[in-house]
């Protein structure tokens, strides 16, 4: 006899499988990541089509198998997110975040803390938060799930907890100004960027990001910090992050051209 389970989940991605079918990867709060087989899902009229779009949160009813594919029977309380699909920057950031979650966890491992983090970030998207600051918040929060221990509270060489600070990848933490010479390759970030990073690490909810207003220089430093941390300690290069970097480069070049045009007028 087959038993049906009810669970809350977020769709990480889906892909074609054979001629008309699809497999859907869902990160569930109760059962971890699971691969689900859905017959005929490539047909637009399929009743589960909207509920299995990437980034969707829903309550699912189905069968969970410990080996092979699981199956979805019904979806309830489906929550799609219009802003993600309407804004390419937001969609790119959310895709990258989904890829990070997929990369850090083995299938069928329950992690309610990580699930709640991802769910809260998806909810925060609808509050018009800057997607790139949200991305850096998520990257910083993800470090511990990749096994990275970083000293954000005080200088690595003393108990100084008040800045200005810089970041040392070599020593896995902060350097106060008295100990800058301990790492000649410190990142040389602005004190404001390090301060913002420490705030993001300490935030309990991504909605607190609404209170932040950052200059383009601080945003650039924050990006350089997160890129350095991910490259040094995590060491994976996801397609979603590569696309974001390319997109931001295109935007920068476009802005340079606009500025030149305005100056020549």
mmCIF file of C-alpha atoms in Angstrom:
data_model
loop_
_atom_site.group_PDB
_atom_site.id
_atom_site.type_symbol
_atom_site.label_atom_id
_atom_site.label_comp_id
_atom_site.label_asym_id
_atom_site.label_seq_id
_atom_site.Cartn_x
_atom_site.Cartn_y
_atom_site.Cartn_z
ATOM 1 C CA UNK A 1 0.000 0.000 0.000
ATOM 2 C CA UNK A 2 1.347 3.433 -0.965
ATOM 3 C CA UNK A 3 1.273 6.160 1.685
ATOM 4 C CA UNK A 4 1.051 9.852 0.831
ATOM 5 C CA UNK A 5 3.080 12.477 2.668
ATOM 6 C CA UNK A 6 2.264 16.167 3.057
ATOM 7 C CA UNK A 7 5.231 18.516 3.026
ATOM 8 C CA UNK A 8 6.247 22.117 2.395
ATOM 9 C CA UNK A 9 8.817 22.689 -0.320
ATOM 10 C CA UNK A 10 10.576 25.112 -2.647
ATOM 11 C CA UNK A 11 11.190 24.161 -6.257
ATOM 12 C CA UNK A 12 14.920 24.438 -6.999
ATOM 13 C CA UNK A 13 14.689 23.510 -10.670
ATOM 14 C CA UNK A 14 13.010 21.235 -13.172
ATOM 15 C CA UNK A 15 14.226 19.681 -16.401
ATOM 16 C CA UNK A 16 12.921 17.654 -19.272
ATOM 17 C CA UNK A 17 12.962 13.891 -18.920
ATOM 18 C CA UNK A 18 12.142 11.779 -21.940
ATOM 19 C CA UNK A 19 9.551 13.051 -24.427
ATOM 20 C CA UNK A 20 6.765 14.546 -22.322
ATOM 21 C CA UNK A 21 7.885 14.079 -18.722
ATOM 22 C CA UNK A 22 9.953 16.142 -16.313
ATOM 23 C CA UNK A 23 11.931 15.697 -13.138
ATOM 24 C CA UNK A 24 11.554 18.350 -10.476
ATOM 25 C CA UNK A 25 13.990 18.950 -7.631
ATOM 26 C CA UNK A 26 12.259 20.239 -4.506
ATOM 27 C CA UNK A 27 13.901 21.314 -1.276
ATOM 28 C CA UNK A 28 11.390 20.318 1.391
ATOM 29 C CA UNK A 29 11.441 21.304 5.015
ATOM 30 C CA UNK A 30 10.479 17.827 6.156
ATOM 31 C CA UNK A 31 12.490 15.540 3.834
ATOM 32 C CA UNK A 32 15.363 17.632 2.448
ATOM 33 C CA UNK A 33 16.088 17.710 -1.287
ATOM 34 C CA UNK A 34 14.167 15.190 -3.330
ATOM 35 C CA UNK A 35 13.892 14.412 -7.033
ATOM 36 C CA UNK A 36 10.312 13.997 -8.230
ATOM 37 C CA UNK A 37 9.151 12.418 -11.464
ATOM 38 C CA UNK A 38 6.091 14.047 -13.031
ATOM 39 C CA UNK A 39 4.578 12.406 -16.079
ATOM 40 C CA UNK A 40 3.482 14.655 -18.975
ATOM 41 C CA UNK A 41 4.610 17.818 -17.159
ATOM 42 C CA UNK A 42 5.928 19.266 -20.440
ATOM 43 C CA UNK A 43 2.315 19.716 -21.521
ATOM 44 C CA UNK A 44 1.186 23.276 -20.702
ATOM 45 C CA UNK A 45 -2.221 22.042 -19.541
ATOM 46 C CA UNK A 46 -0.748 19.851 -16.814
ATOM 47 C CA UNK A 47 -2.427 20.646 -13.445
ATOM 48 C CA UNK A 48 0.963 20.754 -11.666
ATOM 49 C CA UNK A 49 2.621 23.037 -14.210
ATOM 50 C CA UNK A 50 2.430 26.303 -12.221
ATOM 51 C CA UNK A 51 3.194 24.633 -8.903
ATOM 52 C CA UNK A 52 6.449 23.135 -10.178
ATOM 53 C CA UNK A 53 7.981 26.287 -11.664
ATOM 54 C CA UNK A 54 11.386 27.166 -10.171
ATOM 55 C CA UNK A 55 11.284 29.388 -7.043
ATOM 56 C CA UNK A 56 7.705 28.317 -6.267
ATOM 57 C CA UNK A 57 6.778 27.498 -2.682
ATOM 58 C CA UNK A 58 3.871 25.146 -2.067
ATOM 59 C CA UNK A 59 2.461 22.449 0.131
ATOM 60 C CA UNK A 60 2.863 19.180 -1.744
ATOM 61 C CA UNK A 61 1.183 15.817 -1.317
ATOM 62 C CA UNK A 62 3.033 12.834 -2.699
ATOM 63 C CA UNK A 63 5.115 9.765 -2.021
ATOM 64 C CA UNK A 64 8.683 10.032 -0.720
ATOM 65 C CA UNK A 65 11.115 7.271 -1.679
ATOM 66 C CA UNK A 66 14.548 6.800 -0.164
ATOM 67 C CA UNK A 67 15.881 5.496 -3.469
ATOM 68 C CA UNK A 68 15.070 6.659 -6.981
ATOM 69 C CA UNK A 69 12.408 9.210 -7.846
ATOM 70 C CA UNK A 70 9.643 10.374 -5.547
ATOM 71 C CA UNK A 71 6.227 11.382 -6.881
ATOM 72 C CA UNK A 72 3.866 14.361 -6.536
ATOM 73 C CA UNK A 73 0.130 13.803 -6.415
ATOM 74 C CA UNK A 74 -1.262 17.228 -5.524
ATOM 75 C CA UNK A 75 -0.180 20.792 -4.686
ATOM 76 C CA UNK A 76 -1.795 23.212 -2.228
ATOM 77 C CA UNK A 77 -1.150 26.822 -1.164
ATOM 78 C CA UNK A 78 0.951 27.530 -4.254
ATOM 79 C CA UNK A 79 2.993 30.732 -4.023
ATOM 80 C CA UNK A 80 4.546 32.037 -7.230
ATOM 81 C CA UNK A 81 6.631 35.194 -7.130
ATOM 82 C CA UNK A 82 5.924 37.714 -9.869
ATOM 83 C CA UNK A 83 8.955 39.924 -9.233
ATOM 84 C CA UNK A 84 11.343 37.015 -9.798
ATOM 85 C CA UNK A 85 9.930 36.327 -13.250
ATOM 86 C CA UNK A 86 9.543 39.989 -14.250
ATOM 87 C CA UNK A 87 13.035 41.249 -13.327
ATOM 88 C CA UNK A 88 16.056 39.541 -14.840
ATOM 89 C CA UNK A 89 18.404 40.674 -12.060
ATOM 90 C CA UNK A 90 16.172 39.154 -9.393
ATOM 91 C CA UNK A 91 15.718 35.940 -11.359
ATOM 92 C CA UNK A 92 19.484 35.617 -11.857
ATOM 93 C CA UNK A 93 20.171 36.110 -8.150
ATOM 94 C CA UNK A 94 17.491 33.636 -7.097
ATOM 95 C CA UNK A 95 18.780 31.052 -9.584
ATOM 96 C CA UNK A 96 22.265 31.378 -8.118
ATOM 97 C CA UNK A 97 20.902 31.006 -4.587
ATOM 98 C CA UNK A 98 19.055 27.836 -5.579
ATOM 99 C CA UNK A 99 22.261 26.473 -7.099
ATOM 100 C CA UNK A 100 24.167 27.198 -3.878
ATOM 101 C CA UNK A 101 21.593 25.267 -1.866
ATOM 102 C CA UNK A 102 21.748 22.377 -4.315
ATOM 103 C CA UNK A 103 25.554 22.371 -4.158
ATOM 104 C CA UNK A 104 25.933 22.446 -0.376
ATOM 105 C CA UNK A 105 23.573 19.615 0.555
ATOM 106 C CA UNK A 106 23.274 15.953 -0.220
ATOM 107 C CA UNK A 107 19.841 14.739 -1.260
ATOM 108 C CA UNK A 108 17.419 13.542 1.429
ATOM 109 C CA UNK A 109 19.241 15.344 4.252
ATOM 110 C CA UNK A 110 16.898 17.442 6.391
ATOM 111 C CA UNK A 111 18.117 20.950 7.246
ATOM 112 C CA UNK A 112 15.274 23.108 8.531
ATOM 113 C CA UNK A 113 17.576 26.047 9.317
ATOM 114 C CA UNK A 114 18.781 26.268 5.721
ATOM 115 C CA UNK A 115 15.263 25.764 4.418
ATOM 116 C CA UNK A 116 14.019 28.677 6.530
ATOM 117 C CA UNK A 117 16.886 30.854 5.321
ATOM 118 C CA UNK A 118 16.019 30.202 1.677
ATOM 119 C CA UNK A 119 12.295 30.644 2.258
ATOM 120 C CA UNK A 120 12.825 33.951 4.077
ATOM 121 C CA UNK A 121 14.997 35.237 1.239
ATOM 122 C CA UNK A 122 12.332 34.326 -1.312
ATOM 123 C CA UNK A 123 9.710 36.127 0.761
ATOM 124 C CA UNK A 124 12.002 39.151 1.043
ATOM 125 C CA UNK A 125 12.251 39.411 -2.740
ATOM 126 C CA UNK A 126 8.676 40.692 -2.903
ATOM 127 C CA UNK A 127 9.634 43.642 -0.665
ATOM 128 C CA UNK A 128 11.695 45.342 -3.389
ATOM 129 C CA UNK A 129 15.022 44.659 -1.709
ATOM 130 C CA UNK A 130 18.190 45.216 -3.693
ATOM 131 C CA UNK A 131 18.734 41.729 -5.169
ATOM 132 C CA UNK A 132 22.511 41.985 -5.063
ATOM 133 C CA UNK A 133 22.659 42.961 -1.395
ATOM 134 C CA UNK A 134 20.271 40.070 -0.735
ATOM 135 C CA UNK A 135 22.631 37.800 -2.681
ATOM 136 C CA UNK A 136 25.596 38.849 -0.531
ATOM 137 C CA UNK A 137 23.531 38.342 2.624
ATOM 138 C CA UNK A 138 22.782 34.813 1.439
ATOM 139 C CA UNK A 139 26.412 34.097 0.471
ATOM 140 C CA UNK A 140 27.658 35.182 3.883
ATOM 141 C CA UNK A 141 25.023 33.081 5.632
ATOM 142 C CA UNK A 142 25.876 30.082 3.443
ATOM 143 C CA UNK A 143 29.539 29.992 4.464
ATOM 144 C CA UNK A 144 28.884 27.975 7.602
ATOM 145 C CA UNK A 145 26.987 25.322 5.638
ATOM 146 C CA UNK A 146 30.104 24.882 3.530
ATOM 147 C CA UNK A 147 32.071 24.360 6.736
ATOM 148 C CA UNK A 148 33.716 27.788 6.771
ATOM 149 C CA UNK A 149 34.531 29.238 10.199
ATOM 150 C CA UNK A 150 35.226 32.975 9.959
ATOM 151 C CA UNK A 151 35.949 35.426 12.775
ATOM 152 C CA UNK A 152 33.477 38.307 12.374
ATOM 153 C CA UNK A 153 33.243 39.416 16.015
ATOM 154 C CA UNK A 154 36.737 40.722 16.721
ATOM 155 C CA UNK A 155 40.293 41.007 15.440
ATOM 156 C CA UNK A 156 42.049 37.681 14.934
ATOM 157 C CA UNK A 157 45.035 38.876 16.994
ATOM 158 C CA UNK A 158 43.376 40.764 19.850
ATOM 159 C CA UNK A 159 39.962 41.297 21.371
ATOM 160 C CA UNK A 160 39.270 44.536 19.511
ATOM 161 C CA UNK A 161 35.622 44.515 18.450
ATOM 162 C CA UNK A 162 35.307 48.100 17.208
ATOM 163 C CA UNK A 163 36.581 48.997 13.755
ATOM 164 C CA UNK A 164 37.983 50.041 11.437
ATOM 165 C CA UNK A 165 38.690 46.510 10.235
ATOM 166 C CA UNK A 166 39.962 44.819 7.128
ATOM 167 C CA UNK A 167 39.575 41.210 5.991
ATOM 168 C CA UNK A 168 42.295 38.570 6.052
ATOM 169 C CA UNK A 169 41.643 35.390 4.101
ATOM 170 C CA UNK A 170 44.929 34.015 5.410
ATOM 171 C CA UNK A 171 43.821 34.330 9.037
ATOM 172 C CA UNK A 172 40.115 33.611 8.450
ATOM 173 C CA UNK A 173 38.781 36.810 9.933
ATOM 174 C CA UNK A 174 39.039 40.463 10.806
ATOM 175 C CA UNK A 175 42.168 42.516 11.274
ATOM 176 C CA UNK A 176 42.057 45.718 13.308
ATOM 177 C CA UNK A 177 44.204 48.638 12.157
ATOM 178 C CA UNK A 178 46.937 47.743 14.695
ATOM 179 C CA UNK A 179 47.376 44.359 13.032
ATOM 180 C CA UNK A 180 47.059 45.174 9.339
ATOM 181 C CA UNK A 181 50.719 44.258 8.879
ATOM 182 C CA UNK A 182 49.922 40.635 9.813
ATOM 183 C CA UNK A 183 48.665 40.037 6.272
ATOM 184 C CA UNK A 184 50.245 41.904 3.384
ATOM 185 C CA UNK A 185 47.551 40.439 1.127
ATOM 186 C CA UNK A 186 44.593 41.648 3.186
ATOM 187 C CA UNK A 187 41.704 42.701 0.968
ATOM 188 C CA UNK A 188 42.075 46.435 1.663
ATOM 189 C CA UNK A 189 38.346 47.001 1.743
ATOM 190 C CA UNK A 190 36.737 50.206 2.910
ATOM 191 C CA UNK A 191 35.802 50.179 6.607
ATOM 192 C CA UNK A 192 32.168 50.791 5.545
ATOM 193 C CA UNK A 193 32.096 47.613 3.439
ATOM 194 C CA UNK A 194 33.477 45.499 6.284
ATOM 195 C CA UNK A 195 30.958 47.084 8.644
ATOM 196 C CA UNK A 196 28.089 46.243 6.278
ATOM 197 C CA UNK A 197 29.322 42.657 5.929
ATOM 198 C CA UNK A 198 29.344 42.282 9.710
ATOM 199 C CA UNK A 199 25.805 43.666 9.857
ATOM 200 C CA UNK A 200 24.623 41.190 7.227
ATOM 201 C CA UNK A 201 26.188 38.286 9.108
ATOM 202 C CA UNK A 202 24.437 39.370 12.324
ATOM 203 C CA UNK A 203 21.009 39.975 10.749
ATOM 204 C CA UNK A 204 18.306 37.508 11.778
ATOM 205 C CA UNK A 205 16.044 38.353 8.853
ATOM 206 C CA UNK A 206 16.752 39.490 5.282
ATOM 207 C CA UNK A 207 13.975 42.077 5.688
ATOM 208 C CA UNK A 208 16.431 44.087 7.795
ATOM 209 C CA UNK A 209 18.281 44.814 4.561
ATOM 210 C CA UNK A 210 15.615 47.450 3.859
ATOM 211 C CA UNK A 211 17.361 49.739 6.333
ATOM 212 C CA UNK A 212 20.611 49.718 4.331
ATOM 213 C CA UNK A 213 21.465 52.380 1.760
ATOM 214 C CA UNK A 214 24.806 51.731 0.089
ATOM 215 C CA UNK A 215 26.933 53.695 -2.329
ATOM 216 C CA UNK A 216 28.138 52.086 -5.552
ATOM 217 C CA UNK A 217 31.669 51.981 -4.090
ATOM 218 C CA UNK A 218 30.511 50.101 -0.987
ATOM 219 C CA UNK A 219 28.497 47.677 -3.129
ATOM 220 C CA UNK A 220 31.585 47.012 -5.265
ATOM 221 C CA UNK A 221 33.686 46.328 -2.158
ATOM 222 C CA UNK A 222 30.990 44.054 -0.738
ATOM 223 C CA UNK A 223 30.932 42.092 -3.992
ATOM 224 C CA UNK A 224 34.717 41.778 -3.966
ATOM 225 C CA UNK A 225 34.597 40.525 -0.377
ATOM 226 C CA UNK A 226 31.948 37.872 -1.075
ATOM 227 C CA UNK A 227 33.622 36.782 -4.303
ATOM 228 C CA UNK A 228 36.919 36.402 -2.431
ATOM 229 C CA UNK A 229 35.341 34.411 0.392
ATOM 230 C CA UNK A 230 33.498 32.073 -1.974
ATOM 231 C CA UNK A 231 36.536 31.565 -4.218
ATOM 232 C CA UNK A 232 38.971 31.004 -1.348
ATOM 233 C CA UNK A 233 36.903 28.831 0.970
ATOM 234 C CA UNK A 234 34.114 27.278 -1.117
ATOM 235 C CA UNK A 235 35.902 26.882 -4.425
ATOM 236 C CA UNK A 236 32.939 26.218 -6.701
ATOM 237 C CA UNK A 237 32.057 28.265 -9.749
ATOM 238 C CA UNK A 238 28.362 28.017 -10.464
ATOM 239 C CA UNK A 239 26.764 28.920 -13.782
ATOM 240 C CA UNK A 240 24.356 31.265 -12.053
ATOM 241 C CA UNK A 241 27.191 33.321 -10.546
ATOM 242 C CA UNK A 242 29.012 33.489 -13.867
ATOM 243 C CA UNK A 243 25.879 34.872 -15.510
ATOM 244 C CA UNK A 244 25.450 37.490 -12.768
ATOM 245 C CA UNK A 245 29.068 38.629 -13.184
ATOM 246 C CA UNK A 246 28.588 38.941 -16.943
ATOM 247 C CA UNK A 247 25.317 40.818 -16.494
ATOM 248 C CA UNK A 248 26.878 43.291 -14.074
ATOM 249 C CA UNK A 249 29.802 43.809 -16.458
ATOM 250 C CA UNK A 250 27.371 44.551 -19.290
ATOM 251 C CA UNK A 251 25.554 47.064 -17.087
ATOM 252 C CA UNK A 252 28.827 48.745 -16.153
ATOM 253 C CA UNK A 253 29.920 49.042 -19.783
ATOM 254 C CA UNK A 254 26.490 50.391 -20.755
ATOM 255 C CA UNK A 255 26.683 53.032 -18.041
ATOM 256 C CA UNK A 256 30.179 54.058 -19.198
ATOM 257 C CA UNK A 257 28.880 54.513 -22.745
ATOM 258 C CA UNK A 258 25.923 56.557 -21.517
ATOM 259 C CA UNK A 259 28.223 58.807 -19.499
ATOM 260 C CA UNK A 260 30.463 59.354 -22.522
ATOM 261 C CA UNK A 261 27.468 60.201 -24.666
ATOM 262 C CA UNK A 262 26.150 62.692 -22.127
ATOM 263 C CA UNK A 263 29.566 64.333 -21.771
ATOM 264 C CA UNK A 264 29.880 64.725 -25.553
ATOM 265 C CA UNK A 265 26.513 66.438 -25.930
#
